[in-house]
Structure formats: C-alpha cells, structure tokens
mmCIF file of C-alpha atoms in Angstrom:
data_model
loop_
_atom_site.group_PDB
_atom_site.id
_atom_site.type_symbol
_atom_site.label_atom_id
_atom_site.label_comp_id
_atom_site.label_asym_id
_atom_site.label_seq_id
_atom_site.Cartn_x
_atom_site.Cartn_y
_atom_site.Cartn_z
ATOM 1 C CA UNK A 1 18.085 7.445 2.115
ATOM 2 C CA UNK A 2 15.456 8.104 -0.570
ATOM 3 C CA UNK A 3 13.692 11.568 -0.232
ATOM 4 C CA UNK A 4 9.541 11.683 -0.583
ATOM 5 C CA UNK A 5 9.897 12.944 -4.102
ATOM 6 C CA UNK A 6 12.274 9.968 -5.121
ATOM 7 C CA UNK A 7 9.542 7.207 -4.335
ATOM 8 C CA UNK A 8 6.678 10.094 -5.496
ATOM 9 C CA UNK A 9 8.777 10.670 -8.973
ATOM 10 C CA UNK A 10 6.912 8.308 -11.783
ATOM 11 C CA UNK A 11 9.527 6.378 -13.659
ATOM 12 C CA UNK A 12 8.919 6.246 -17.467
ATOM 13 C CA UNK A 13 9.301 2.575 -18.921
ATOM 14 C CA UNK A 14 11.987 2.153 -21.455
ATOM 15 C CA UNK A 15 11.984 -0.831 -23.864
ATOM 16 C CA UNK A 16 14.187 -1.900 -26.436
ATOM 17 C CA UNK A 17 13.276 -3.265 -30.254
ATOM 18 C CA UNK A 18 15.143 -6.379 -31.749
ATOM 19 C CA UNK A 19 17.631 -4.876 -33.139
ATOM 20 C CA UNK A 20 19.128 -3.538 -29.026
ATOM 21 C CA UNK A 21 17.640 -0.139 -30.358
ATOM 22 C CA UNK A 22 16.234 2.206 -27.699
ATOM 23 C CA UNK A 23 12.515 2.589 -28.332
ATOM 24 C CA UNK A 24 10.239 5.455 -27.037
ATOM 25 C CA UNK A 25 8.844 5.189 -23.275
ATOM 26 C CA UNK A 26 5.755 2.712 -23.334
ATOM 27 C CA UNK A 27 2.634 4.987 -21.990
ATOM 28 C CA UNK A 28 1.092 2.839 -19.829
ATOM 29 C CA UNK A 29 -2.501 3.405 -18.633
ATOM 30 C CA UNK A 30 -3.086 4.296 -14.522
ATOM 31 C CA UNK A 31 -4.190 1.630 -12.600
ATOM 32 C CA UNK A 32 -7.546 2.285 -10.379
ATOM 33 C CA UNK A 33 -6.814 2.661 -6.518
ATOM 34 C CA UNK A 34 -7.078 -0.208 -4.648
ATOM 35 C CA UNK A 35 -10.156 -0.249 -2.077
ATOM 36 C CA UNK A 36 -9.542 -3.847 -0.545
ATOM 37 C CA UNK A 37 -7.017 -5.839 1.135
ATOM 38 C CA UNK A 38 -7.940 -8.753 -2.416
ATOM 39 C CA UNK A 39 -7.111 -5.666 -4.505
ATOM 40 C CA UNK A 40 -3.755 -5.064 -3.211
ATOM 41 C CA UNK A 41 -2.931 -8.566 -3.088
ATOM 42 C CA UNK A 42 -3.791 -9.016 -6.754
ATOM 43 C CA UNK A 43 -1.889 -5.843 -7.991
ATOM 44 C CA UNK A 44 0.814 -7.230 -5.559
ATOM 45 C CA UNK A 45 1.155 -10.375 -7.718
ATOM 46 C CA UNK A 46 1.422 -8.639 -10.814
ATOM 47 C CA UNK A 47 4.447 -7.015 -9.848
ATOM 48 C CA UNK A 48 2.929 -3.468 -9.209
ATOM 49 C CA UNK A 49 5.769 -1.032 -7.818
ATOM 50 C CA UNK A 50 2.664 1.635 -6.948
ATOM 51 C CA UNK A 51 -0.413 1.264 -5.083
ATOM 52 C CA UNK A 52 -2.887 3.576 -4.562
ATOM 53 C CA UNK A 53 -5.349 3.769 -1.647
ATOM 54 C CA UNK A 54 -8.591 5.124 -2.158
ATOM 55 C CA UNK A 55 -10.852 3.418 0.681
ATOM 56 C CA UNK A 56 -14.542 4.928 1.483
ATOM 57 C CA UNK A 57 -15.811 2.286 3.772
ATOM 58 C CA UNK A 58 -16.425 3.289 7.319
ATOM 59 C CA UNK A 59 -13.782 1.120 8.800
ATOM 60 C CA UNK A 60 -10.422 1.464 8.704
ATOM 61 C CA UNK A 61 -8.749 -0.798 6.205
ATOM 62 C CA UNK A 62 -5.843 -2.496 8.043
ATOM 63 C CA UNK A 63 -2.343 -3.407 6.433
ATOM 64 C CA UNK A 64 0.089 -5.598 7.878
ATOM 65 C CA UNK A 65 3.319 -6.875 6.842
ATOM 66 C CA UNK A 66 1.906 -8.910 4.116
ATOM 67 C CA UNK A 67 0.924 -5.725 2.406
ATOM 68 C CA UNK A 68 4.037 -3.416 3.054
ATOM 69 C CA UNK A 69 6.563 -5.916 0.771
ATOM 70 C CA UNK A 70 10.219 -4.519 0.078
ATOM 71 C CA UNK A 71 10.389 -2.369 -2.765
ATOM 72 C CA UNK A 72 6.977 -0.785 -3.031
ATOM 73 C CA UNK A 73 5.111 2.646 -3.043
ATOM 74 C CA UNK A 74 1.951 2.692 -1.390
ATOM 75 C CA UNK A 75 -0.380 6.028 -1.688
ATOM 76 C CA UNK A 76 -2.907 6.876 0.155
ATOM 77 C CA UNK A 77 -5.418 9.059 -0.763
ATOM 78 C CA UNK A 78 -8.708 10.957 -0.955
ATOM 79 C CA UNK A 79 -10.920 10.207 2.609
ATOM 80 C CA UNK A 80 -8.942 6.806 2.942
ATOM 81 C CA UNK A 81 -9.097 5.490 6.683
ATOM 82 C CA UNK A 82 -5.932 2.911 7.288
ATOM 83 C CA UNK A 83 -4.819 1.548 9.803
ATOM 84 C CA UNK A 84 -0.912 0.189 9.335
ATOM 85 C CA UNK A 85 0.689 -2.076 11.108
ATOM 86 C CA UNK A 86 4.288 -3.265 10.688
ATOM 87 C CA UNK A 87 5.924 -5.843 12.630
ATOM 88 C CA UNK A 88 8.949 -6.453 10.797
ATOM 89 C CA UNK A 89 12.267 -4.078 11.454
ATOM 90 C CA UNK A 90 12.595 -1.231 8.908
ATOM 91 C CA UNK A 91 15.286 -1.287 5.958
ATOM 92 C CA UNK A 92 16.139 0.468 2.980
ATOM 93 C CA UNK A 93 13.885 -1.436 0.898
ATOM 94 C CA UNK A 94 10.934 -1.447 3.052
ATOM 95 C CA UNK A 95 7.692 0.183 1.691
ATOM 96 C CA UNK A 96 7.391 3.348 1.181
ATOM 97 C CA UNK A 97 4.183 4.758 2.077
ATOM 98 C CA UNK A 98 2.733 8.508 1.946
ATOM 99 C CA UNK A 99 -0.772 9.847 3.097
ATOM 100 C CA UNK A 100 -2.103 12.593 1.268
ATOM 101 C CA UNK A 101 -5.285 15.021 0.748
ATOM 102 C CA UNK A 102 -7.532 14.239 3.681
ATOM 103 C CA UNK A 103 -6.115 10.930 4.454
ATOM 104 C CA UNK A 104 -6.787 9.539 7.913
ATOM 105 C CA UNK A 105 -4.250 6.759 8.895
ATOM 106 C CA UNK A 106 -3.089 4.986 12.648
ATOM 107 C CA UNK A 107 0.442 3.752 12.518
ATOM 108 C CA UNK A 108 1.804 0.825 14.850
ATOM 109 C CA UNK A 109 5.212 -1.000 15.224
ATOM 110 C CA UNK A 110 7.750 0.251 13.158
ATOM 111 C CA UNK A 111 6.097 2.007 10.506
ATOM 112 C CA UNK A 112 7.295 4.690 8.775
ATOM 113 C CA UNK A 113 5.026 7.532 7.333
ATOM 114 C CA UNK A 114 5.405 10.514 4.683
ATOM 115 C CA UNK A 115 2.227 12.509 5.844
ATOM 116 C CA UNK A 116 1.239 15.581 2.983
ATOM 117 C CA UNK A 117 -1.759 17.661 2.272
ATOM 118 C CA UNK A 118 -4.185 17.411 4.972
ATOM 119 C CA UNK A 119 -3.557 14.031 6.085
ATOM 120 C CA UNK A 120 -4.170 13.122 10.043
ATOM 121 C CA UNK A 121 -2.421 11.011 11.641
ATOM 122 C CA UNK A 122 -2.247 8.680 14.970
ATOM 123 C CA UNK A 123 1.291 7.407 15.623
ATOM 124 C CA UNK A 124 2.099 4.803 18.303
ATOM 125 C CA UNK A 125 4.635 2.491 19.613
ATOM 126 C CA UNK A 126 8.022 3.542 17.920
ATOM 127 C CA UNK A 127 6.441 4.780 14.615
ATOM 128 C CA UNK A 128 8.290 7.516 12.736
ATOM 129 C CA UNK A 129 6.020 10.267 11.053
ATOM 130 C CA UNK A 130 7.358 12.875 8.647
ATOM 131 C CA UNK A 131 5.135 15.502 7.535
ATOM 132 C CA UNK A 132 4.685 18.594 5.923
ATOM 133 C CA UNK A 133 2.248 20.835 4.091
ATOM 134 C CA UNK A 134 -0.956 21.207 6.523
ATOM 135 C CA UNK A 135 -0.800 17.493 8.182
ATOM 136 C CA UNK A 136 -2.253 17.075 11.263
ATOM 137 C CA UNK A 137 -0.061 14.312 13.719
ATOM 138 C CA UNK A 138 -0.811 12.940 17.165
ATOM 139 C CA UNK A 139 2.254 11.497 18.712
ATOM 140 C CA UNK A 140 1.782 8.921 21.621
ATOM 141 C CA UNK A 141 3.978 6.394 22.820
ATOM 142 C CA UNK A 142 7.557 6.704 21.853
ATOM 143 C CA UNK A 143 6.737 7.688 18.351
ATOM 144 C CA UNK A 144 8.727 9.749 16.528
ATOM 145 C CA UNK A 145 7.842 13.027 13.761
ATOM 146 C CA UNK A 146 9.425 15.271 11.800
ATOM 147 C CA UNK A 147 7.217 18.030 10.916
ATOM 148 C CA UNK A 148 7.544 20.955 8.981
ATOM 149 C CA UNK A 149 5.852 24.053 6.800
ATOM 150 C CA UNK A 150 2.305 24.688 8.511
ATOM 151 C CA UNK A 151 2.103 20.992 10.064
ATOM 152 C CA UNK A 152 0.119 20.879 13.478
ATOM 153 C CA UNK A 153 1.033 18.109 15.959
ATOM 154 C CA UNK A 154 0.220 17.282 19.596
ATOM 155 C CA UNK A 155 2.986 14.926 21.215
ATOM 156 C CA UNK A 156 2.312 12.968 24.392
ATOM 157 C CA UNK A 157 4.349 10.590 26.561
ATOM 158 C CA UNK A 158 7.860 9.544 24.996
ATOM 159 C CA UNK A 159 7.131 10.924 21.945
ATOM 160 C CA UNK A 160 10.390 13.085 20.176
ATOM 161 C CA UNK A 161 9.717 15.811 17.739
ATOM 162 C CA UNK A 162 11.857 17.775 15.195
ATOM 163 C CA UNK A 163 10.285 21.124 14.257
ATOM 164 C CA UNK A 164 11.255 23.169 11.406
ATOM 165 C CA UNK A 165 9.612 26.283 9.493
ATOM 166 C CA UNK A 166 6.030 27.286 10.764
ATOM 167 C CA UNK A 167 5.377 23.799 12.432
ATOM 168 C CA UNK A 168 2.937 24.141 15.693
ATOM 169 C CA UNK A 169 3.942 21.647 18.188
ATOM 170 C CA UNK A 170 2.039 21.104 21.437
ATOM 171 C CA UNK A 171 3.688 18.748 23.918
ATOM 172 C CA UNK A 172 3.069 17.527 27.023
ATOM 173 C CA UNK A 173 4.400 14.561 29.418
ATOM 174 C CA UNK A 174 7.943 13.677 28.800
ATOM 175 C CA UNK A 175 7.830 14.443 25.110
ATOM 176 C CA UNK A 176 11.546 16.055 23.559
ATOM 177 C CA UNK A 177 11.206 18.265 20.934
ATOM 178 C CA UNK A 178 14.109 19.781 19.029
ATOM 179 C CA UNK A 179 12.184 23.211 17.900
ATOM 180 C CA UNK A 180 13.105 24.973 15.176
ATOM 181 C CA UNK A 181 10.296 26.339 14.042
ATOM 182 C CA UNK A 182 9.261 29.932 14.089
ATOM 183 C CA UNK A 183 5.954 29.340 15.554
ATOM 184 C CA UNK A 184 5.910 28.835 19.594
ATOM 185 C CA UNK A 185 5.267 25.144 20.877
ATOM 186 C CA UNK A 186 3.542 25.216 23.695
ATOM 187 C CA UNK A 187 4.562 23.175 26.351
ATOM 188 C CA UNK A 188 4.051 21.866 30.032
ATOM 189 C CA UNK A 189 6.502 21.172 32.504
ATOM 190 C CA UNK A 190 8.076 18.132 32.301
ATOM 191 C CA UNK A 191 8.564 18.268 27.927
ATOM 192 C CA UNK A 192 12.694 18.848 27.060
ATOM 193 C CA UNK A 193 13.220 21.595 24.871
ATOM 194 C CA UNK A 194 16.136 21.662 22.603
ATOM 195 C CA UNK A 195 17.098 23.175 19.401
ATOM 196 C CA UNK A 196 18.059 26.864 18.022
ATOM 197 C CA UNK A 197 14.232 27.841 18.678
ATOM 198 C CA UNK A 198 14.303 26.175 22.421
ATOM 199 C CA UNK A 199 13.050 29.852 24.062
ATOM 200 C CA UNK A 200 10.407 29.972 21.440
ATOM 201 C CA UNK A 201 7.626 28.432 23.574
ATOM 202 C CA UNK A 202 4.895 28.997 25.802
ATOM 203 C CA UNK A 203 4.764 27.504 28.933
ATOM 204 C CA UNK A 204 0.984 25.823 29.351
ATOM 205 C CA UNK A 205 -0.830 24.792 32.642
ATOM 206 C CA UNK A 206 -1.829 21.078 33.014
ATOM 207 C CA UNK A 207 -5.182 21.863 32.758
ATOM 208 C CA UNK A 208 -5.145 23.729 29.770
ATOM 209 C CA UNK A 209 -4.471 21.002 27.153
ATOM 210 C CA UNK A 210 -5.479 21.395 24.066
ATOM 211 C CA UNK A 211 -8.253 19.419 22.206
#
C-alpha cells in the first residue's frame, strides 16, 4: 500500500531527445487549484495525475465517483468545504485524496481520507480516515480512523479507532478503540478498549459529553 508521502512526493518528468538520449527533467509550470466540479472535469481530461482543491464558496463542493477516477491525487486545501462521496469499492488504484491546512471535508461510502494540518473532518457510513498533525475527526457510523501525533477525534456509534502518539480520542456508544496513545481517551461505558494503552482512559458520565 502506498504511504501519504508516496502520492504527496512530486514526480519530475523525464523526456528523451532523438537520438534515445536522456534529457534534463521538463519544469513544468503549477496548475491553479480547481474551484468547480467543470474545473476538475477539464483538468481530468487532460490527463492531470494532481488536483488541487481550493474552494471558497459557502457550500460544500460535492465529489462523487465521477471525480475520484483510478490513479489520481486529489488535494485539498486552504478553507475548502467538500463533501465526498464514493460509491464504488476501494482498490489500489483508487484516488488518493488528502485534506490539509484548514480543510473542512464530510466523507460517505467508502471513501478513504489522509487528513493533515488542521483539517476537520465528518466521517460516515464505512469511511476510513487517517490523520495526523492537529486534524480534527468526528467518527459516526461504522467509520473507521487512524489517528496519530496531536490529532483530536470524537467517535460515536460503530465507529473503530487506532490511536497512536499524543492522539485524544473521546468515544462513546459502542465505538472500539485500540489506544495507544499516551494521552487518556475518555470514554463511557459501553466503548471496548483494547491496545497496550487500554488502562490509559478516563471513564466519562453520559451526561458529560463533550462538545
């Protein structure tokens, strides 16, 4: 399986001259982000490997299948709202698509999501998350994250978490979390606790959710 800084890694073009000889890497010039669902398509049909997200209206924009094609990066940045929406099962050549700076995106289906910087996310149905730096995640459903470094996330109903390094998980309903994180998850009664760090928690009344 790829790692986030595979599909992050910029891949320098390599041409040849007449003659077979190797020539020098062709600098090519960015491409603006994308701020439509037209823009994507066109960059789409030029064969673009990368797009970037940069949306500032005040509704979400929404991508579906017909955006997320096999083989693809897509980058979301800046204040972006998305919404994301993928119908189709996952392989290893779906999309691969990362949220990052202040990023705000809802995931549905079976999405998969590389959250960084202070990206927020909403995960639902049987969406995977995987975040890290200071991402914020709300798990519902029977999403699934794997959060790490000074990530915050609040799980609810099936969701199943992986913690690792100073991750704050709060969970509540019949969530599973597999803590290893040095921070204490707090938890109410009915979440599973497993994991080298299962006795690092505190216990939290019903009433006492957090916001």
């Amino acid at each position: 399986m790829r790692t986030p800084d595979d599909f992050l890694r910029a891949k320098s073009a390599v041409h040849r001259g007449g003659d077979g000889t190797r020539m020098p890497p062709i600098n090519r010039r960015p491409l603006s982000p994308c701020q439509t669902v037209p823009q994507i398509h066109e960059r789409l049909r030029t064969g673009a490997k990368t797009i970037v997200i940069d949306h500032r209206g005040e509704d979400p924009l929404e991508l579906t299948d017909a955006e997320l094609v096999d083989g693809i990066t897509i980058r979301i940045v800046g204040v972006s709202r998305v919404m994301i929406t993928r119908l189709a099962p996952e392989t290893k050549r779906s999309a691969q698509i990362v949220a990052t700076d202040a990023a705000r995106a809802q995931i549905f289906g079976h999405t998969t999501l590389f959250a960084y910087g202070n990206a927020h996310t909403d995960a639902f149905d049987t969406t995977r998350v995987r975040a890290t730096n200071r991402a914020t995640n709300n798990l519902v459903d029977d999403s699934y994250g794997e959060v790490g470094e000074d990530t915050t996330t609040y799980a609810y109903d099936n969701a199943t978490v992986h913690s690792y390094d100073q991750a704050a998980v709060h969970a509540t309903d019949r969530v599973s979390l597999v803590h290893h994180s040095s921070t204490p998850a707090e938890v109410e009664h009915g979440v599973t606790v497993f994991g080298p760090a299962r006795n690092n928690i505190r216990l939290r009344p019903k009433d006492a959710r957090a916001e």
